[in-house]
Amino acid sequence: MLHRFATAAAVCMLIPMGATPLALADPADPAAPPVADAGAPPPPPDNGAVVSGVPGIAKTPDGRTLTVVAKDETQLPVAPLTTSLSSRDWVVGGTFTGTTTGSVSGGTLEAGYQVGCGVEMDKVKLIGSVGASLGNASLNTTGVSLPGSISFPVQGQIEIDPRPGTITNVVVDKKSFKGTSSRVTLKDIHIKIDNCVGASSLRSYAVLTSSGTDADDIVAYYGVTKVF
């Protein structure tokens, strides 16, 4: 009888232990940011690559086709050598190609950049006065004793006269050709403007001129505008 009771007690003790659920690890948070790989290489430096614009295509009255395109364009803003806050400087590059069809050959291909400035600084004026202070002078038996220091205080404020911004065409190259095609390639060219206190923008352009005996046909290409 004692043996049966001991067996039953052992079974009763095993049942609750077997029914206890196993503890599982918490699932990973899907919103947690991935851990950066310490051995991963750093991102490549910015080379200023920009997407080129739509090619310029023109049909002439005599049935010819003029085309001007660009590729491999770069526009990288850099710190100006003047270190002035009103100066802007970019390192630019790209390849501009102009082609013509038909019997007329020869012309020019001009490549450059258009720089826009939102607000220009026109004049800087100092409004106020400049004085002189001799400090404390004293009179004694030997004469007048002058102070040990003389100061020139300046009182007033600096006034900057802004004016509406302008667009400046910067011609980098103008190539004359005698055939039916021409190319201009630019690499690491500096474009700089001064007296710009507002936002600035930059875009490339190329103008193809096909010159005949009695007529000129012109078509232009404009790149994508970037605001800095």
Coordinates of N, CA and C in Angstrom, one line a residue:
M1 N 0.8 -1.2 0.0 CA 0.0 0.0 0.0 C 0.9 1.3 0.0
L2 N 1.9 1.2 0.7 CA 2.8 2.3 0.8 C 3.5 2.5 -0.6
H3 N 3.8 1.4 -1.2 CA 4.5 1.4 -2.5 C 3.6 2.1 -3.6
R4 N 2.3 1.8 -3.5 CA 1.4 2.4 -4.5 C 1.3 3.9 -4.3
F5 N 1.2 4.3 -3.1 CA 1.1 5.8 -2.8 C 2.3 6.5 -3.3
A6 N 3.4 5.9 -3.1 CA 4.7 6.6 -3.5 C 4.7 6.7 -5.0
T7 N 4.2 5.7 -5.8 CA 4.2 5.7 -7.2 C 3.2 6.8 -7.7
A8 N 2.1 6.9 -7.1 CA 1.1 7.9 -7.5 C 1.6 9.3 -7.2
A9 N 2.2 9.5 -6.1 CA 2.8 10.8 -5.8 C 3.8 11.2 -6.8
A10 N 4.6 10.3 -7.2 CA 5.7 10.6 -8.2 C 5.0 11.0 -9.5
V11 N 4.0 10.3 -10.0 CA 3.3 10.7 -11.2 C 2.7 12.1 -11.1
C12 N 2.0 12.4 -10.0 CA 1.4 13.7 -9.8 C 2.4 14.8 -9.8
M13 N 3.6 14.5 -9.3 CA 4.6 15.6 -9.3 C 5.2 15.8 -10.7
L14 N 5.2 14.8 -11.6 CA 5.7 14.9 -12.9 C 4.8 15.6 -13.9
I15 N 3.5 15.6 -13.6 CA 2.5 16.1 -14.5 C 2.6 17.6 -14.6
P16 N 2.7 18.4 -13.5 CA 2.8 19.9 -13.6 C 4.1 20.3 -14.2
M17 N 5.1 19.5 -14.0 CA 6.4 19.9 -14.6 C 6.4 19.8 -16.1
G18 N 5.8 18.7 -16.6 CA 5.7 18.5 -18.0 C 4.8 19.5 -18.7
A19 N 3.8 20.1 -18.0 CA 2.9 21.0 -18.6 C 3.4 22.5 -18.6
T20 N 4.6 22.7 -18.0 CA 5.1 24.1 -18.0 C 5.7 24.4 -19.4
P21 N 5.2 25.6 -20.0 CA 5.7 25.9 -21.4 C 7.2 26.3 -21.3
L22 N 7.9 26.1 -22.4 CA 9.3 26.4 -22.6 C 9.4 27.9 -22.8
A23 N 10.4 28.5 -22.3 CA 10.6 30.0 -22.5 C 11.4 30.2 -23.8
L24 N 10.8 31.0 -24.7 CA 11.4 31.3 -26.0 C 12.0 32.7 -26.0
A25 N 13.1 32.8 -26.9 CA 13.7 34.1 -27.0 C 12.8 35.1 -27.7
D26 N 12.9 36.4 -27.3 CA 12.1 37.5 -27.9 C 12.5 37.6 -29.4
P27 N 11.5 37.7 -30.3 CA 11.8 37.9 -31.7 C 12.5 39.2 -32.0
A28 N 13.3 39.3 -33.0 CA 14.1 40.5 -33.4 C 13.1 41.6 -33.8
D29 N 13.4 42.8 -33.4 CA 12.6 44.0 -33.7 C 12.8 44.3 -35.2
P30 N 11.8 44.2 -36.0 CA 12.0 44.5 -37.5 C 12.3 46.0 -37.7
A31 N 11.9 46.9 -36.8 CA 12.2 48.3 -36.9 C 13.6 48.7 -36.5
A32 N 14.3 47.8 -35.9 CA 15.6 48.2 -35.4 C 16.6 48.4 -36.6
P33 N 17.4 49.5 -36.5 CA 18.3 49.7 -37.7 C 19.4 48.7 -37.7
P34 N 19.8 48.3 -38.9 CA 20.9 47.3 -39.0 C 22.2 47.8 -38.5
V35 N 22.9 46.9 -37.9 CA 24.2 47.2 -37.3 C 25.2 47.4 -38.5
A36 N 25.9 48.5 -38.5 CA 26.9 48.8 -39.5 C 28.1 47.8 -39.4
D37 N 28.5 47.4 -40.5 CA 29.7 46.5 -40.5 C 31.0 47.3 -40.3
A38 N 31.7 47.0 -39.3 CA 32.9 47.8 -39.0 C 33.9 47.6 -40.1
G39 N 33.9 46.5 -40.8 CA 34.9 46.3 -41.8 C 34.5 46.7 -43.2
A40 N 33.3 47.3 -43.3 CA 32.8 47.8 -44.6 C 33.6 49.0 -45.1
P41 N 33.9 49.1 -46.4 CA 34.6 50.2 -46.9 C 33.8 51.5 -46.8
P42 N 34.4 52.7 -46.7 CA 33.7 53.9 -46.6 C 33.0 54.2 -47.9
P43 N 31.9 55.0 -47.9 CA 31.3 55.4 -49.2 C 32.2 56.2 -50.1
P44 N 32.1 56.0 -51.4 CA 32.9 56.8 -52.3 C 32.7 58.3 -52.2
P45 N 33.7 59.1 -52.4 CA 33.6 60.6 -52.3 C 32.7 61.1 -53.4
D46 N 32.0 62.2 -53.1 CA 31.1 62.8 -54.1 C 31.9 63.4 -55.3
N47 N 31.6 62.9 -56.5 CA 32.3 63.4 -57.7 C 31.5 64.5 -58.4
G48 N 30.3 64.8 -57.9 CA 29.4 65.8 -58.5 C 28.7 65.4 -59.7
A49 N 28.6 64.1 -60.0 CA 27.9 63.7 -61.2 C 26.5 64.1 -61.3
V50 N 26.1 64.7 -62.4 CA 24.7 65.1 -62.6 C 24.2 64.5 -63.9
V51 N 22.8 64.4 -64.0 CA 22.2 63.8 -65.1 C 22.1 64.9 -66.2
S52 N 22.4 64.5 -67.4 CA 22.4 65.4 -68.6 C 20.9 65.7 -69.0
G53 N 20.7 66.8 -69.6 CA 19.4 67.2 -70.0 C 19.0 66.6 -71.4
V54 N 17.9 67.0 -71.9 CA 17.3 66.5 -73.1 C 18.2 67.1 -74.3
P55 N 18.6 66.3 -75.3 CA 19.3 66.8 -76.4 C 18.6 67.9 -77.1
G56 N 19.3 68.9 -77.6 CA 18.7 69.9 -78.5 C 18.7 69.5 -79.9
I57 N 17.5 69.4 -80.5 CA 17.4 69.0 -81.9 C 16.6 70.0 -82.7
A58 N 17.0 70.4 -83.9 CA 16.3 71.3 -84.7 C 16.3 70.9 -86.1
K59 N 15.1 71.1 -86.8 CA 15.0 70.8 -88.2 C 15.0 72.1 -89.0
T60 N 15.9 72.2 -89.9 CA 16.1 73.4 -90.7 C 15.0 73.5 -91.8
P61 N 14.7 74.7 -92.4 CA 13.8 74.7 -93.5 C 14.2 74.0 -94.7
D62 N 15.5 73.8 -94.9 CA 16.0 73.0 -96.1 C 16.1 71.5 -95.8
G63 N 15.6 71.0 -94.7 CA 15.5 69.6 -94.5 C 16.7 69.0 -93.7
R64 N 17.6 69.8 -93.2 CA 18.7 69.3 -92.4 C 18.3 69.2 -90.9
T65 N 19.2 68.4 -90.2 CA 18.9 68.2 -88.8 C 20.2 68.6 -88.0
L66 N 20.0 69.4 -87.0 CA 21.0 69.8 -86.1 C 20.8 69.2 -84.7
T67 N 21.8 68.6 -84.1 CA 21.7 68.0 -82.8 C 22.9 68.3 -81.9
V68 N 22.6 68.7 -80.7 CA 23.6 69.0 -79.7 C 23.3 68.2 -78.4
V69 N 24.2 67.5 -77.9 CA 24.0 66.6 -76.7 C 25.1 66.8 -75.8
A70 N 24.9 66.3 -74.5 CA 26.0 66.3 -73.5 C 26.0 65.0 -72.8
K71 N 27.1 64.6 -72.2 CA 27.2 63.4 -71.4 C 28.4 63.6 -70.4
D72 N 28.4 62.7 -69.4 CA 29.5 62.7 -68.4 C 29.6 64.0 -67.7
E73 N 28.5 64.6 -67.3 CA 28.6 66.0 -66.7 C 28.8 65.9 -65.2
T74 N 29.6 66.8 -64.7 CA 29.9 66.9 -63.2 C 29.8 68.4 -62.8
Q75 N 29.3 68.6 -61.6 CA 29.2 69.9 -61.0 C 29.4 69.7 -59.5
L76 N 30.6 70.1 -59.0 CA 30.9 69.8 -57.6 C 31.2 71.2 -56.9
P77 N 30.4 71.6 -56.0 CA 30.7 72.9 -55.2 C 31.9 72.7 -54.3
V78 N 32.8 73.7 -54.3 CA 34.0 73.7 -53.5 C 34.1 75.0 -52.8
A79 N 35.0 75.0 -51.8 CA 35.2 76.3 -51.0 C 36.0 77.2 -51.9
P80 N 35.6 78.5 -52.0 CA 36.3 79.5 -52.8 C 37.6 79.8 -52.2
L81 N 38.6 80.2 -53.0 CA 39.9 80.5 -52.5 C 39.9 81.8 -51.7
T82 N 38.9 82.7 -52.0 CA 38.8 84.0 -51.3 C 38.3 83.8 -49.9
T83 N 37.7 82.6 -49.6 CA 37.1 82.3 -48.3 C 35.9 83.3 -47.9
S84 N 35.4 84.0 -48.9 CA 34.4 84.9 -48.7 C 33.0 84.2 -48.7
L85 N 32.1 84.6 -47.8 CA 30.8 84.1 -47.8 C 29.9 84.4 -49.0
S86 N 30.3 85.5 -49.7 CA 29.6 85.9 -50.9 C 30.1 85.4 -52.2
S87 N 31.1 84.5 -52.1 CA 31.7 83.9 -53.3 C 31.2 82.4 -53.5
R88 N 31.0 82.0 -54.7 CA 30.6 80.7 -55.1 C 31.6 80.1 -56.1
D89 N 32.0 78.8 -55.9 CA 33.0 78.2 -56.7 C 32.5 76.7 -57.0
W90 N 32.6 76.3 -58.2 CA 32.3 74.9 -58.6 C 33.5 74.4 -59.5
V91 N 33.6 73.1 -59.4 CA 34.5 72.4 -60.4 C 33.6 71.5 -61.3
V92 N 33.7 71.8 -62.6 CA 32.7 71.3 -63.5 C 33.4 70.5 -64.6
G93 N 32.6 69.7 -65.3 CA 33.2 69.0 -66.5 C 32.0 68.4 -67.3
G94 N 32.4 67.9 -68.4 CA 31.4 67.3 -69.3 C 31.9 67.2 -70.8
T95 N 31.2 66.5 -71.6 CA 31.5 66.4 -73.0 C 30.2 66.8 -73.8
F96 N 30.4 67.8 -74.7 CA 29.4 68.4 -75.5 C 29.7 68.1 -77.0
T97 N 28.7 67.6 -77.7 CA 28.9 67.2 -79.1 C 27.8 67.8 -79.9
G98 N 28.2 68.4 -81.1 CA 27.2 68.9 -82.0 C 27.4 68.2 -83.4
T99 N 26.3 67.9 -84.0 CA 26.3 67.2 -85.4 C 25.3 67.9 -86.3
T100 N 25.6 67.9 -87.6 CA 24.7 68.4 -88.6 C 24.6 67.4 -89.7
T101 N 23.5 67.4 -90.4 CA 23.3 66.6 -91.6 C 23.1 67.4 -92.8
G102 N 23.2 66.9 -94.0 CA 23.0 67.6 -95.2 C 24.2 68.1 -95.9
S103 N 24.1 68.9 -96.9 CA 25.2 69.4 -97.7 C 26.0 70.6 -97.0
V104 N 25.4 71.3 -96.1 CA 26.0 72.4 -95.4 C 26.9 71.9 -94.3
S105 N 28.2 72.3 -94.3 CA 29.2 71.9 -93.3 C 29.8 73.1 -92.8
G106 N 30.3 73.0 -91.5 CA 31.0 74.1 -90.9 C 30.1 74.8 -89.9
G107 N 30.7 75.4 -88.9 CA 30.0 76.2 -87.9 C 30.8 76.3 -86.7
T108 N 30.1 76.5 -85.6 CA 30.7 76.7 -84.3 C 30.0 75.9 -83.2
L109 N 30.7 75.5 -82.2 CA 30.1 74.9 -81.0 C 30.6 75.6 -79.8
E110 N 29.7 76.2 -79.0 CA 30.0 77.0 -77.8 C 29.5 76.2 -76.6
A111 N 30.4 76.0 -75.6 CA 30.0 75.3 -74.4 C 30.4 76.2 -73.2
G112 N 29.5 76.2 -72.2 CA 29.7 77.0 -71.0 C 28.7 76.7 -69.9
Y113 N 28.5 77.7 -69.0 CA 27.6 77.5 -67.9 C 26.9 78.8 -67.6
Q114 N 25.6 78.6 -67.2 CA 24.8 79.7 -66.7 C 24.7 79.7 -65.2
V115 N 25.1 80.8 -64.6 CA 25.1 80.9 -63.1 C 24.1 81.9 -62.7
G116 N 23.2 81.5 -61.8 CA 22.1 82.4 -61.3 C 22.4 82.7 -59.8
C117 N 22.1 83.9 -59.4 CA 22.3 84.3 -58.0 C 21.0 85.0 -57.6
G118 N 20.4 84.5 -56.5 CA 19.1 85.0 -56.0 C 19.2 86.5 -55.6
V119 N 20.2 86.8 -54.8 CA 20.3 88.2 -54.3 C 21.8 88.5 -54.4
E120 N 22.1 89.7 -55.0 CA 23.5 90.2 -55.1 C 23.7 91.3 -54.2
M121 N 25.0 91.4 -53.7 CA 25.4 92.4 -52.8 C 25.9 93.6 -53.6
D122 N 25.2 94.7 -53.6 CA 25.6 95.9 -54.5 C 26.6 96.8 -53.8
K123 N 26.3 97.3 -52.6 CA 27.2 98.3 -51.9 C 27.2 98.0 -50.4
V124 N 28.3 98.3 -49.8 CA 28.5 98.1 -48.4 C 28.9 99.5 -47.8
K125 N 28.0 100.1 -46.9 CA 28.3 101.4 -46.4 C 28.4 101.3 -44.9
L126 N 29.2 102.2 -44.3 CA 29.3 102.4 -42.8 C 28.6 103.6 -42.5
I127 N 27.5 103.5 -41.7 CA 26.7 104.6 -41.3 C 27.0 104.9 -39.8
G128 N 27.5 106.1 -39.5 CA 27.9 106.4 -38.1 C 29.0 107.5 -38.1
S129 N 29.8 107.5 -37.1 CA 30.8 108.5 -36.9 C 32.0 107.9 -36.3
V130 N 33.2 108.6 -36.5 CA 34.5 108.2 -36.0 C 35.0 109.3 -35.1
G131 N 35.3 109.1 -33.8 CA 35.8 110.1 -32.9 C 37.1 109.8 -32.4
A132 N 37.7 110.7 -31.6 CA 39.0 110.5 -30.9 C 38.8 110.8 -29.5
S133 N 39.4 110.0 -28.6 CA 39.4 110.1 -27.2 C 40.8 110.2 -26.7
L134 N 41.2 111.3 -25.9 CA 42.5 111.5 -25.4 C 42.7 111.0 -24.0
G135 N 41.6 110.5 -23.4 CA 41.7 110.0 -22.0 C 41.7 111.1 -21.0
N136 N 42.4 111.0 -19.9 CA 42.5 112.1 -18.9 C 43.8 112.9 -19.0
A137 N 43.7 114.1 -19.3 CA 44.8 115.0 -19.3 C 44.9 115.9 -18.0
S138 N 46.1 116.2 -17.6 CA 46.2 117.0 -16.3 C 47.2 118.2 -16.6
L139 N 47.0 119.2 -15.8 CA 47.8 120.4 -15.8 C 48.6 120.5 -14.6
N140 N 49.9 120.7 -14.7 CA 50.8 120.8 -13.5 C 51.8 121.9 -13.8
T141 N 52.8 122.1 -12.9 CA 53.7 123.2 -13.0 C 54.6 123.1 -14.2
T142 N 54.8 121.9 -14.8 CA 55.6 121.7 -15.9 C 54.9 121.8 -17.2
G143 N 53.6 121.9 -17.2 CA 52.8 122.1 -18.4 C 51.6 121.1 -18.4
V144 N 51.2 120.7 -19.6 CA 50.1 119.8 -19.8 C 50.6 118.4 -19.9
S145 N 50.1 117.4 -19.1 CA 50.5 116.0 -19.1 C 49.5 115.3 -20.0
L146 N 50.0 114.7 -21.1 CA 49.1 113.9 -22.0 C 48.8 112.5 -21.5
P147 N 47.7 112.0 -21.9 CA 47.4 110.6 -21.4 C 48.3 109.6 -22.1
G148 N 48.3 108.4 -21.5 CA 49.2 107.3 -22.0 C 48.6 106.6 -23.2
S149 N 47.3 106.8 -23.5 CA 46.7 106.1 -24.6 C 45.7 107.1 -25.3
I150 N 45.5 106.8 -26.6 CA 44.6 107.6 -27.4 C 43.7 106.6 -28.2
S151 N 42.4 106.7 -28.1 CA 41.5 105.8 -28.8 C 40.7 106.5 -29.8
F152 N 40.2 105.7 -30.9 CA 39.4 106.3 -31.9 C 38.1 105.4 -32.0
P153 N 37.1 105.7 -31.2 CA 35.9 104.9 -31.2 C 35.1 105.1 -32.5
V154 N 34.6 103.9 -33.0 CA 33.7 104.0 -34.2 C 32.3 103.6 -33.8
Q155 N 31.4 104.4 -34.1 CA 30.0 104.2 -33.7 C 29.1 104.2 -35.0
G156 N 28.2 103.2 -35.1 CA 27.3 103.2 -36.2 C 27.0 101.7 -36.6
Q157 N 26.6 101.5 -37.8 CA 26.3 100.2 -38.3 C 26.7 100.1 -39.8
I158 N 26.8 98.8 -40.2 CA 27.1 98.5 -41.6 C 25.8 98.2 -42.3
E159 N 25.7 98.9 -43.5 CA 24.5 98.7 -44.3 C 24.9 98.1 -45.6
I160 N 24.2 97.0 -46.0 CA 24.4 96.3 -47.3 C 23.2 96.6 -48.2
D161 N 23.4 97.1 -49.3 CA 22.4 97.3 -50.3 C 22.2 96.1 -51.2
P162 N 21.2 95.3 -51.1 CA 21.1 94.2 -52.0 C 20.3 94.6 -53.2
R163 N 20.5 93.8 -54.3 CA 19.8 94.1 -55.5 C 19.3 92.8 -56.1
P164 N 18.3 92.8 -57.0 CA 17.8 91.5 -57.5 C 18.9 90.7 -58.2
G165 N 18.8 89.4 -58.1 CA 19.9 88.6 -58.7 C 19.9 88.6 -60.2
T166 N 21.0 88.2 -60.8 CA 21.2 88.2 -62.2 C 21.6 86.8 -62.7
I167 N 21.6 86.6 -64.0 CA 22.1 85.3 -64.6 C 23.3 85.7 -65.4
T168 N 24.4 85.0 -65.2 CA 25.6 85.2 -65.9 C 26.0 84.0 -66.8
N169 N 26.3 84.3 -68.0 CA 26.8 83.3 -69.0 C 28.3 83.2 -68.9
V170 N 28.8 82.1 -68.6 CA 30.3 81.9 -68.5 C 30.7 81.0 -69.7
V171 N 31.3 81.6 -70.7 CA 31.7 80.9 -71.9 C 33.1 80.2 -71.6
V172 N 33.1 78.9 -71.7 CA 34.3 78.1 -71.4 C 35.1 77.9 -72.7
D173 N 34.4 77.6 -73.8 CA 35.1 77.3 -75.0 C 34.1 77.5 -76.2
K174 N 34.7 78.0 -77.3 CA 33.9 78.1 -78.5 C 34.8 77.6 -79.7
K175 N 34.3 76.5 -80.2 CA 35.1 75.7 -81.2 C 34.5 75.9 -82.6
S176 N 35.4 76.3 -83.5 CA 35.0 76.4 -85.0 C 35.3 75.1 -85.6
F177 N 34.4 74.6 -86.5 CA 34.7 73.4 -87.2 C 34.3 73.5 -88.7
K178 N 34.9 72.7 -89.6 CA 34.6 72.8 -91.0 C 33.8 71.6 -91.5
G179 N 33.7 70.5 -90.7 CA 33.0 69.3 -91.1 C 31.5 69.4 -90.7
T180 N 31.0 68.2 -90.3 CA 29.6 68.1 -89.9 C 29.4 67.8 -88.4
S181 N 30.5 67.8 -87.7 CA 30.4 67.5 -86.2 C 31.6 68.2 -85.5
S182 N 31.3 68.4 -84.2 CA 32.3 69.0 -83.3 C 32.1 68.6 -81.9
R183 N 33.2 68.6 -81.1 CA 33.1 68.1 -79.7 C 34.0 69.0 -78.9
V184 N 33.4 69.3 -77.6 CA 34.2 70.0 -76.6 C 34.1 69.2 -75.3
T185 N 35.2 68.9 -74.8 CA 35.3 68.1 -73.5 C 35.9 69.0 -72.4
L186 N 35.3 69.1 -71.3 CA 35.7 69.9 -70.2 C 36.0 69.0 -69.0
K187 N 37.1 69.3 -68.3 CA 37.5 68.5 -67.1 C 38.1 69.4 -66.1
D188 N 37.5 69.3 -64.9 CA 38.1 70.1 -63.7 C 38.2 71.6 -64.0
I189 N 37.2 72.2 -64.5 CA 37.2 73.6 -64.8 C 36.5 74.3 -63.7
H190 N 37.1 75.4 -63.2 CA 36.5 76.2 -62.1 C 35.6 77.3 -62.6
I191 N 34.4 77.3 -62.1 CA 33.5 78.4 -62.4 C 33.2 79.2 -61.1
K192 N 33.4 80.5 -61.1 CA 33.4 81.3 -59.8 C 32.6 82.6 -60.1
I193 N 31.8 83.0 -59.1 CA 31.1 84.2 -59.0 C 31.3 84.9 -57.7
D194 N 31.1 86.2 -57.6 CA 31.3 86.9 -56.3 C 30.1 87.8 -56.1
N195 N 30.0 88.3 -54.9 CA 28.9 89.2 -54.4 C 27.5 88.6 -54.5
C196 N 27.5 87.3 -54.2 CA 26.2 86.6 -54.2 C 25.9 86.2 -52.7
V197 N 24.8 86.8 -52.2 CA 24.4 86.6 -50.8 C 23.2 85.7 -50.7
G198 N 22.6 85.3 -51.8 CA 21.4 84.5 -51.8 C 21.7 83.1 -52.3
A199 N 20.7 82.3 -52.6 CA 20.9 81.0 -53.2 C 21.5 81.1 -54.6
S200 N 22.2 80.2 -55.0 CA 22.9 80.2 -56.3 C 22.4 78.9 -57.1
S201 N 22.4 79.0 -58.4 CA 22.1 77.9 -59.2 C 23.0 77.8 -60.4
L202 N 23.2 76.6 -60.9 CA 24.1 76.4 -62.0 C 23.6 75.3 -63.0
R203 N 23.8 75.6 -64.3 CA 23.4 74.6 -65.3 C 24.4 74.8 -66.5
S204 N 24.6 73.8 -67.2 CA 25.5 73.8 -68.4 C 24.6 74.2 -69.6
Y205 N 25.3 74.7 -70.7 CA 24.7 74.9 -71.9 C 25.7 74.7 -73.1
A206 N 25.1 74.4 -74.2 CA 25.9 74.3 -75.4 C 25.1 74.8 -76.6
V207 N 25.7 75.6 -77.5 CA 25.0 76.2 -78.6 C 25.8 75.8 -79.9
L208 N 25.0 75.1 -80.8 CA 25.6 74.7 -82.1 C 25.1 75.6 -83.2
T209 N 26.0 76.2 -83.9 CA 25.6 77.0 -85.1 C 26.1 76.4 -86.3
S210 N 25.2 76.2 -87.3 CA 25.6 75.7 -88.6 C 25.5 76.8 -89.6
S211 N 26.7 77.2 -90.2 CA 26.8 78.4 -91.0 C 26.9 78.0 -92.5
G212 N 25.9 78.5 -93.2 CA 25.9 78.3 -94.7 C 26.3 79.6 -95.4
T213 N 26.2 79.6 -96.7 CA 26.5 80.8 -97.4 C 25.6 82.0 -97.1
D214 N 24.3 81.7 -97.0 CA 23.3 82.7 -96.8 C 22.5 82.6 -95.6
A215 N 22.8 81.6 -94.7 CA 21.9 81.5 -93.5 C 22.7 80.8 -92.4
D216 N 22.3 81.1 -91.2 CA 22.8 80.4 -90.0 C 21.7 79.7 -89.3
D217 N 21.9 78.5 -88.9 CA 20.9 77.7 -88.1 C 21.5 77.4 -86.8
I218 N 20.7 77.7 -85.7 CA 21.3 77.6 -84.3 C 20.3 76.7 -83.5
V219 N 20.9 75.8 -82.7 CA 20.2 75.0 -81.7 C 21.0 75.0 -80.4
A220 N 20.3 75.0 -79.3 CA 20.9 75.0 -78.0 C 20.5 73.8 -77.1
Y221 N 21.4 73.5 -76.3 CA 21.2 72.5 -75.2 C 21.4 73.1 -73.9
Y222 N 20.5 72.7 -72.9 CA 20.6 73.2 -71.5 C 20.5 72.0 -70.6
G223 N 21.5 72.0 -69.7 CA 21.5 70.9 -68.7 C 20.5 71.1 -67.6
V224 N 20.5 70.1 -66.7 CA 19.6 70.2 -65.5 C 20.1 71.2 -64.5
T225 N 19.2 72.1 -64.0 CA 19.6 73.1 -63.1 C 19.8 72.6 -61.7
K226 N 20.9 72.9 -61.0 CA 21.1 72.5 -59.7 C 21.2 73.8 -58.8
V227 N 20.5 73.7 -57.7 CA 20.4 74.8 -56.7 C 21.3 74.5 -55.5
F228 N 22.2 75.5 -55.2 CA 23.1 75.3 -54.1 C 22.8 76.3 -52.9

